[in-house]
Tab-separated table of C-alpha atoms in Angstrom:
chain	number	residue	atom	x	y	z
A	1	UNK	CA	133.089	-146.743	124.083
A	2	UNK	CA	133.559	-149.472	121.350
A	3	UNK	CA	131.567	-152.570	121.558
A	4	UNK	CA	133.126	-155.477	120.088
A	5	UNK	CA	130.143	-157.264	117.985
A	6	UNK	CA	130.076	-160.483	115.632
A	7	UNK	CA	127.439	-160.705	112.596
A	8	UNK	CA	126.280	-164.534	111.912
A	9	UNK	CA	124.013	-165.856	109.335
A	10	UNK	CA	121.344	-168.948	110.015
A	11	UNK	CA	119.016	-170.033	107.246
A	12	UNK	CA	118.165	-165.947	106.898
A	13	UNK	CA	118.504	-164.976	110.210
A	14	UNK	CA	121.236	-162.206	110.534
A	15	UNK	CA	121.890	-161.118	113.917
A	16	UNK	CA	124.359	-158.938	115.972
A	17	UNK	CA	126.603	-161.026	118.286
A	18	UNK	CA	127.389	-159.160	121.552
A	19	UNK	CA	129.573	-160.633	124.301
A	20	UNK	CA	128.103	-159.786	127.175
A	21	UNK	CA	130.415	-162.194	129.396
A	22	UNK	CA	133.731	-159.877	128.523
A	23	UNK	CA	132.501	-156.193	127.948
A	24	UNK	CA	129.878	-154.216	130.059
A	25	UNK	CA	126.444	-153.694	127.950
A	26	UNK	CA	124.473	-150.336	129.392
A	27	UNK	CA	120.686	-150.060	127.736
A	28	UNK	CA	121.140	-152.425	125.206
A	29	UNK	CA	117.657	-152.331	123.884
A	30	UNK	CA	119.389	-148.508	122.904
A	31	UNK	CA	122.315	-150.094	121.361
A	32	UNK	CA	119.628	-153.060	119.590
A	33	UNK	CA	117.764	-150.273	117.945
A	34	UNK	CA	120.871	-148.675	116.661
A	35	UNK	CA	123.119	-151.997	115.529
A	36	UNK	CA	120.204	-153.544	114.016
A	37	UNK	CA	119.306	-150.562	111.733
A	38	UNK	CA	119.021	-152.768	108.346
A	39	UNK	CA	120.524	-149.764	106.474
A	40	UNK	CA	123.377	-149.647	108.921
A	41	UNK	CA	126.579	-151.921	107.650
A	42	UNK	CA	125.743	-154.542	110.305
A	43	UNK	CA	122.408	-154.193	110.637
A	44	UNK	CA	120.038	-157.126	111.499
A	45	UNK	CA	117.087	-159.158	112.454
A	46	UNK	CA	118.181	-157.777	115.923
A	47	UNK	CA	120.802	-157.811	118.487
A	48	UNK	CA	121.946	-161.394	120.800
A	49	UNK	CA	123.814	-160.667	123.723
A	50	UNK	CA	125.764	-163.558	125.474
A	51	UNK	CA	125.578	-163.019	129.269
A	52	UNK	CA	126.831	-164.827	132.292
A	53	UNK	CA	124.303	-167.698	133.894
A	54	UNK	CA	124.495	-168.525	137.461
A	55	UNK	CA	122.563	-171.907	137.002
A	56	UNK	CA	123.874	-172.722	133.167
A	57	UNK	CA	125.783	-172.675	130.712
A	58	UNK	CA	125.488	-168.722	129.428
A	59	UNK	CA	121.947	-167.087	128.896
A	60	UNK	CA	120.642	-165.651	125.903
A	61	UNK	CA	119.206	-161.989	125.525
A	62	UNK	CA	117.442	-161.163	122.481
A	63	UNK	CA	116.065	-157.999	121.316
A	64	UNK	CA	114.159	-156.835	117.935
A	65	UNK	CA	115.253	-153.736	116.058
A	66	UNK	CA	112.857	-151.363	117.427
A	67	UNK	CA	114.574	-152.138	120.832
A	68	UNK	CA	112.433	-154.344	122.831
A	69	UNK	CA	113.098	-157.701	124.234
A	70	UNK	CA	112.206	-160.917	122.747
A	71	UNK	CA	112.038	-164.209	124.349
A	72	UNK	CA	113.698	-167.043	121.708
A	73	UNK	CA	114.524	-167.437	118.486
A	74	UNK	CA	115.701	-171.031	117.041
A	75	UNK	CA	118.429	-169.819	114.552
A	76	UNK	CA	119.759	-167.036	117.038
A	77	UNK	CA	120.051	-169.830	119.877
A	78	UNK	CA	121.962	-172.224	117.123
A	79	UNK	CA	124.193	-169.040	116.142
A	80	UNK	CA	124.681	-167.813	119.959
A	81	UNK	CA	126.231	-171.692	121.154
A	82	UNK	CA	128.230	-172.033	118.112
A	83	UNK	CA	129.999	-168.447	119.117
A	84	UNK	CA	130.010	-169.191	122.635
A	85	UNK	CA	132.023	-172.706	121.948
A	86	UNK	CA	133.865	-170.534	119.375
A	87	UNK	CA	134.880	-167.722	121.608
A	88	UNK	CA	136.477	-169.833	124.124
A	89	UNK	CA	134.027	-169.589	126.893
A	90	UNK	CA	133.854	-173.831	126.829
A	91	UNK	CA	135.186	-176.992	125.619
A	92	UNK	CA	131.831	-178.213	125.813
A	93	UNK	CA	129.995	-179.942	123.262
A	94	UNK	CA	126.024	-180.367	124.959
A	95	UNK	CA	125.194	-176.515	126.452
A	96	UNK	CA	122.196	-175.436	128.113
A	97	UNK	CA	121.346	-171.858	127.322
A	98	UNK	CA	118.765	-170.063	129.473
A	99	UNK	CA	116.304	-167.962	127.560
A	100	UNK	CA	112.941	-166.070	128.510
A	101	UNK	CA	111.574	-168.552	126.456
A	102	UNK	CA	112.753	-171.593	128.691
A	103	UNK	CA	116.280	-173.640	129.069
A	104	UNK	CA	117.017	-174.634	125.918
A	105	UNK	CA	119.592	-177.937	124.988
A	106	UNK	CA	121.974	-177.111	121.959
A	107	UNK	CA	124.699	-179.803	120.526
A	108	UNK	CA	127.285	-178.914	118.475
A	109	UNK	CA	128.367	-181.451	115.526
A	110	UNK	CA	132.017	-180.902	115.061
A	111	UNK	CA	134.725	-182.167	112.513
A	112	UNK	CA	138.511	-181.481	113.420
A	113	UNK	CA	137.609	-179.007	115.993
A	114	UNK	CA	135.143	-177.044	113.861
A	115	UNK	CA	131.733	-176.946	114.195
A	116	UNK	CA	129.944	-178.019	111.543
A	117	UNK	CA	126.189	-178.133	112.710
A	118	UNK	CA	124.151	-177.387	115.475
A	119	UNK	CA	121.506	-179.608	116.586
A	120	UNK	CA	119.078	-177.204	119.450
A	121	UNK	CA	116.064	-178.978	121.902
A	122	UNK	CA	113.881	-175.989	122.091
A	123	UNK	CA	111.700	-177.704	124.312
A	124	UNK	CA	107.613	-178.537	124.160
A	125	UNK	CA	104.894	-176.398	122.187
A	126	UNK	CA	102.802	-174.981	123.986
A	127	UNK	CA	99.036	-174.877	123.036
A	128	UNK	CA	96.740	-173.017	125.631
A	129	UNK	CA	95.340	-169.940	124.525
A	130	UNK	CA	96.146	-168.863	128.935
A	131	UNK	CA	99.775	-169.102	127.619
A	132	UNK	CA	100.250	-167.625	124.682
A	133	UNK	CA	98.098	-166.058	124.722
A	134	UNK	CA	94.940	-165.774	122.245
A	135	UNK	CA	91.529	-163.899	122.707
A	136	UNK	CA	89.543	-166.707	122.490
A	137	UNK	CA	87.926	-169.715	124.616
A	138	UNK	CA	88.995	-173.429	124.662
A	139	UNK	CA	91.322	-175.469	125.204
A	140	UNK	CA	93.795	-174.505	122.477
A	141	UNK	CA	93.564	-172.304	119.076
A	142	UNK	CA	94.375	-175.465	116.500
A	143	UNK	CA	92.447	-175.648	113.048
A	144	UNK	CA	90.385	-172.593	113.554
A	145	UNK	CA	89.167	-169.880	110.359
A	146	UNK	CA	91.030	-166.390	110.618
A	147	UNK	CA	90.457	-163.418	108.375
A	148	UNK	CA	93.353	-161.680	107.182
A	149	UNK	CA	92.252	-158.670	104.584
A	150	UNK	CA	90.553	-160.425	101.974
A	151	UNK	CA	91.081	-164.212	102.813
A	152	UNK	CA	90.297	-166.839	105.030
A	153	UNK	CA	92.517	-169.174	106.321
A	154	UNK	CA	93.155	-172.392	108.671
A	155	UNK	CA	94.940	-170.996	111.516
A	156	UNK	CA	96.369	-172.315	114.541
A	157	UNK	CA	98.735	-170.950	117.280
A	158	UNK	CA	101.162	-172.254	119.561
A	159	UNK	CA	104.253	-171.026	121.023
A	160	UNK	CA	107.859	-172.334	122.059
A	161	UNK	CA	108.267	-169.383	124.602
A	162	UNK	CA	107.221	-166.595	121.630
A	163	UNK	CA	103.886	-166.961	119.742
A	164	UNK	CA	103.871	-168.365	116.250
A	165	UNK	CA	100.094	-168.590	114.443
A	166	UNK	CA	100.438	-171.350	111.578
A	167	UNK	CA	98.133	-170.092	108.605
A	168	UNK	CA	97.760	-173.216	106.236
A	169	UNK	CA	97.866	-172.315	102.290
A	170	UNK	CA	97.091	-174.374	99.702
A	171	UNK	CA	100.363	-176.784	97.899
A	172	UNK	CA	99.962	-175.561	94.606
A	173	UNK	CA	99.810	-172.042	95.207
A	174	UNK	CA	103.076	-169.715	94.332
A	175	UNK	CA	104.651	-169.043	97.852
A	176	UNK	CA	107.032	-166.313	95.345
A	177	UNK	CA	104.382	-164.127	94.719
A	178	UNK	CA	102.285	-164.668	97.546
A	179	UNK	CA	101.305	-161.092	99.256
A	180	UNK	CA	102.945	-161.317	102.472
A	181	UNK	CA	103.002	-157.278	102.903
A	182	UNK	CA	99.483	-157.151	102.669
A	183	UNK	CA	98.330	-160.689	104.670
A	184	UNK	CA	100.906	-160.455	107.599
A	185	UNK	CA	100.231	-157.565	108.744
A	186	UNK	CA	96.654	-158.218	108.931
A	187	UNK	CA	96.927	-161.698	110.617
A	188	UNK	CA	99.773	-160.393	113.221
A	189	UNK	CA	97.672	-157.119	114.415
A	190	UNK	CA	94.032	-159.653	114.537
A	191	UNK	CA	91.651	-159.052	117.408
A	192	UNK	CA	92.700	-162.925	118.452
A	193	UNK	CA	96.018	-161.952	119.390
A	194	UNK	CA	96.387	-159.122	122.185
A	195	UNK	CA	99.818	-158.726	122.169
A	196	UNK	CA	100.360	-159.515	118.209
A	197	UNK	CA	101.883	-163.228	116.952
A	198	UNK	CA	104.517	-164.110	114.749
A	199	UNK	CA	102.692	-165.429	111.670
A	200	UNK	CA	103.806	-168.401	109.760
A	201	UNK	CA	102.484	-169.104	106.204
A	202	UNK	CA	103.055	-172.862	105.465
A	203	UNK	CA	102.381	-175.352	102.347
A	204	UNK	CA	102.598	-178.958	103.935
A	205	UNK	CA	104.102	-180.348	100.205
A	206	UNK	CA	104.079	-184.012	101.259
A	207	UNK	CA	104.699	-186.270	104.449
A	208	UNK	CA	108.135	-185.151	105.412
A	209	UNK	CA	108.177	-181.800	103.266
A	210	UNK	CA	106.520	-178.076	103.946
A	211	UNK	CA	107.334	-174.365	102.478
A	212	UNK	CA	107.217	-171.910	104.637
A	213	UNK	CA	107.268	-167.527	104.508
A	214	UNK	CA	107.848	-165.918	108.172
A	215	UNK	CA	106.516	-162.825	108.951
A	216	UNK	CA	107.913	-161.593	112.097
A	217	UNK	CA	105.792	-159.039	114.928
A	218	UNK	CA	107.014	-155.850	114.839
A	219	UNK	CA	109.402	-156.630	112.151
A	220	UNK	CA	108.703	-157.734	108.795
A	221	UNK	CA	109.221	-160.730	106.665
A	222	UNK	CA	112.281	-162.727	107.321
A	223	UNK	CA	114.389	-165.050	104.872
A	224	UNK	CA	114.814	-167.639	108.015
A	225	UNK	CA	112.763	-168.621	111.289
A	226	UNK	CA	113.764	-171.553	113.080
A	227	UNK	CA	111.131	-171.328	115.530
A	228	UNK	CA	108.620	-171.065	112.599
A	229	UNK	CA	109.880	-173.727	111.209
A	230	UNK	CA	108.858	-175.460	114.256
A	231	UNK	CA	105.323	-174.610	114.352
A	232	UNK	CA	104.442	-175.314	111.103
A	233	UNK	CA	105.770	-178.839	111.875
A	234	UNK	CA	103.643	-179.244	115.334
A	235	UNK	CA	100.493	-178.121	113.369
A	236	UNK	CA	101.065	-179.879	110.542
A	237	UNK	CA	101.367	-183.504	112.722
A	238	UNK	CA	99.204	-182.475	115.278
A	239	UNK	CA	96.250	-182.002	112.125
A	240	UNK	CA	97.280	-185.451	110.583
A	241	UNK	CA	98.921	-183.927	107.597
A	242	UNK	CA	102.390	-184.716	107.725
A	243	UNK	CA	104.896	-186.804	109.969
A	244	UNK	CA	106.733	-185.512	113.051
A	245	UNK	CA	110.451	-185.386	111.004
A	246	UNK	CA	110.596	-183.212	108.288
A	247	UNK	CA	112.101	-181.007	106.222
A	248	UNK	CA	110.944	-177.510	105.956
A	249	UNK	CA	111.802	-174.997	102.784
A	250	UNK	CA	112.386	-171.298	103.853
A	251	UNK	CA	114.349	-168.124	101.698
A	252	UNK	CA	117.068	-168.787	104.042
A	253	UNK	CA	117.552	-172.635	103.825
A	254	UNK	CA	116.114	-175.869	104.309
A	255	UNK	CA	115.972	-176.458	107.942
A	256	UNK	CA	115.932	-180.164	109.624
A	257	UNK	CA	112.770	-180.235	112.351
A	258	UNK	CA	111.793	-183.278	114.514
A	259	UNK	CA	108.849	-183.446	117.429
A	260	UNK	CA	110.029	-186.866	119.146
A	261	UNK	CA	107.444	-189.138	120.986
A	262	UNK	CA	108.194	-187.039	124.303
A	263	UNK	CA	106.889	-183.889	122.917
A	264	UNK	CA	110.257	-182.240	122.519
A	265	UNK	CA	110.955	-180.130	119.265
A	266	UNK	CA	114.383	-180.025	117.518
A	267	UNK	CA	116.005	-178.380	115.197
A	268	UNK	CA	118.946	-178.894	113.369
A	269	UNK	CA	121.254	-176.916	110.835
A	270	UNK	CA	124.533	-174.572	110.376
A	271	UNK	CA	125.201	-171.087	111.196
A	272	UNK	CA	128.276	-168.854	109.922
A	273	UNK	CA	130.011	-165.980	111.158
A	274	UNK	CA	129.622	-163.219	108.571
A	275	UNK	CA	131.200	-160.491	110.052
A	276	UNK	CA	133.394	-159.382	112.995
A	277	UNK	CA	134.022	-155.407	114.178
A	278	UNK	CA	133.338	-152.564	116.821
A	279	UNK	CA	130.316	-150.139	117.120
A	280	UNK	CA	131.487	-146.806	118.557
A	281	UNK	CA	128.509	-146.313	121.573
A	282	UNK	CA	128.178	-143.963	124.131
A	283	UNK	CA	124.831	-144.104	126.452
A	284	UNK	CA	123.863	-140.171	126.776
């Protein structure tokens, strides 16, 4: 059986495209952990599928490499609305995209019929420990000391439908040659977090400006997180130590990220299609 797939690029997040609408998917946390192999020719930060919504617009399934299921990712929503518009499957500019992580807004920006940029609501942080969840007591986990190996750090944690924990670094420090295989790892698998956390090292440079290195649960580093870019915003405005527009410096890209007055988090940037092919798969 051939699956048709399409590889797109967002601010370092490569991901496999399925459409799930047109072809039948069996065990496609199977087929993730075999298209996503980073050594393969398409290999990934995971595997999208498109599939058919009965309330909206199409829903979004996204799964890591090693297979399982994850619940949102910013740039993989942007990518997955642009390819829907681009496949055909609407004329529609505004969609709403259900996701485990919530129903999510996305508006494509086009020029001449092209889409150009991709502007995504991802909806309201959330901050109760009950929810993310964290190990701990209180109200929410903002501002709080975590040890990771050797080093202490301001942490907090909040999610947008996946858990991201915000570790604050000092602005002059070089976010190059800053240990991430030694410090994520240590923060993601920490007592606070039962079920690991996405961890997000941040530099808040200035009002409207932060740096940012993702390390991803279960995964790695990344070049690009959209949904970390996010979180290091919320923190960073919910401390007092930047504004709630700004623009936030990854590997992948610099990555436009607003929390309006209503509490709603937004994203905005461009996504390409990279590749387009079939994966020879047969469910045994």
């Amino acid at each position: 059986m051939k699956i048709k797939f399409t590889k797109m690029q967002a601010f370092g997040n490569d991901y496999v495209y399925i459409d799930a609408i047109g072809q039948k998917i069996e065990a496609p946390g199977t087929l993730a952990r075999r298209i996503s192999d980073r050594h393969f020719g398409a290999g990934s930060d995971g595997m999208v599928m498109l599939c058919p919504s009965k309330d909206y617009d199409f829903r979004m399934r996204i799964f890591n490499p090693d297979g399982s299921e994850a619940e949102m990712c910013g740039n993989a929503l942007r990518s997955a609305a642009k390819l829907f518009y681009c496949s055909g499957f609407t004329k529609k500019e505004t969609l709403t995209v259900e996701t485990l992580g919530g129903i999510q807004i996305v508006d494509l920006i086009l020029e001449q019929g092209e889409v150009v940029n991709i502007h995504a609501r991802i909806g309201k942080p959330e901050f109760r420990p009950q929810q993310i969840p964290v190990a701990v007591e209180g109200e929410n986990f903002l501002d709080q000391k975590l040890q990771a190996a050797d080093r202490v750090f301001r942490a907090s944690t909040i999610s947008f439908g996946n858990p991201h924990t915000v570790l604050l670094m000092d602005s002059g420090e070089n976010m190059e040659k800053f240990d991430i295989e030694t410090y994520g790892p240590a923060a993601e698998r920490h007592e606070y977090f039962p079920r690991r956390t996405n961890v997000t090292f941040a530099q808040i440079l200035d009002e409207s400006h932060i740096r940012i290195r993702e390390w991803e649960r279960n995964c790695g580093e990344t070049l690009g997180c959209g949904t970390g870019c996010c979180a290091a915003v919320v923190v960073g405005a919910s401390l007092g130590l930047c504004g709630r527009h700004v623009w936030v410096e990854q590997p992948g890209g610099v990555l436009e990220v607003e929390w309006d007055q209503e509490g709603f988090v937004h994203m905005t940037g461009s996504s390409h299609i990279v590749y387009r092919g079939e994966y020879e798969y047969e469910v045994k």
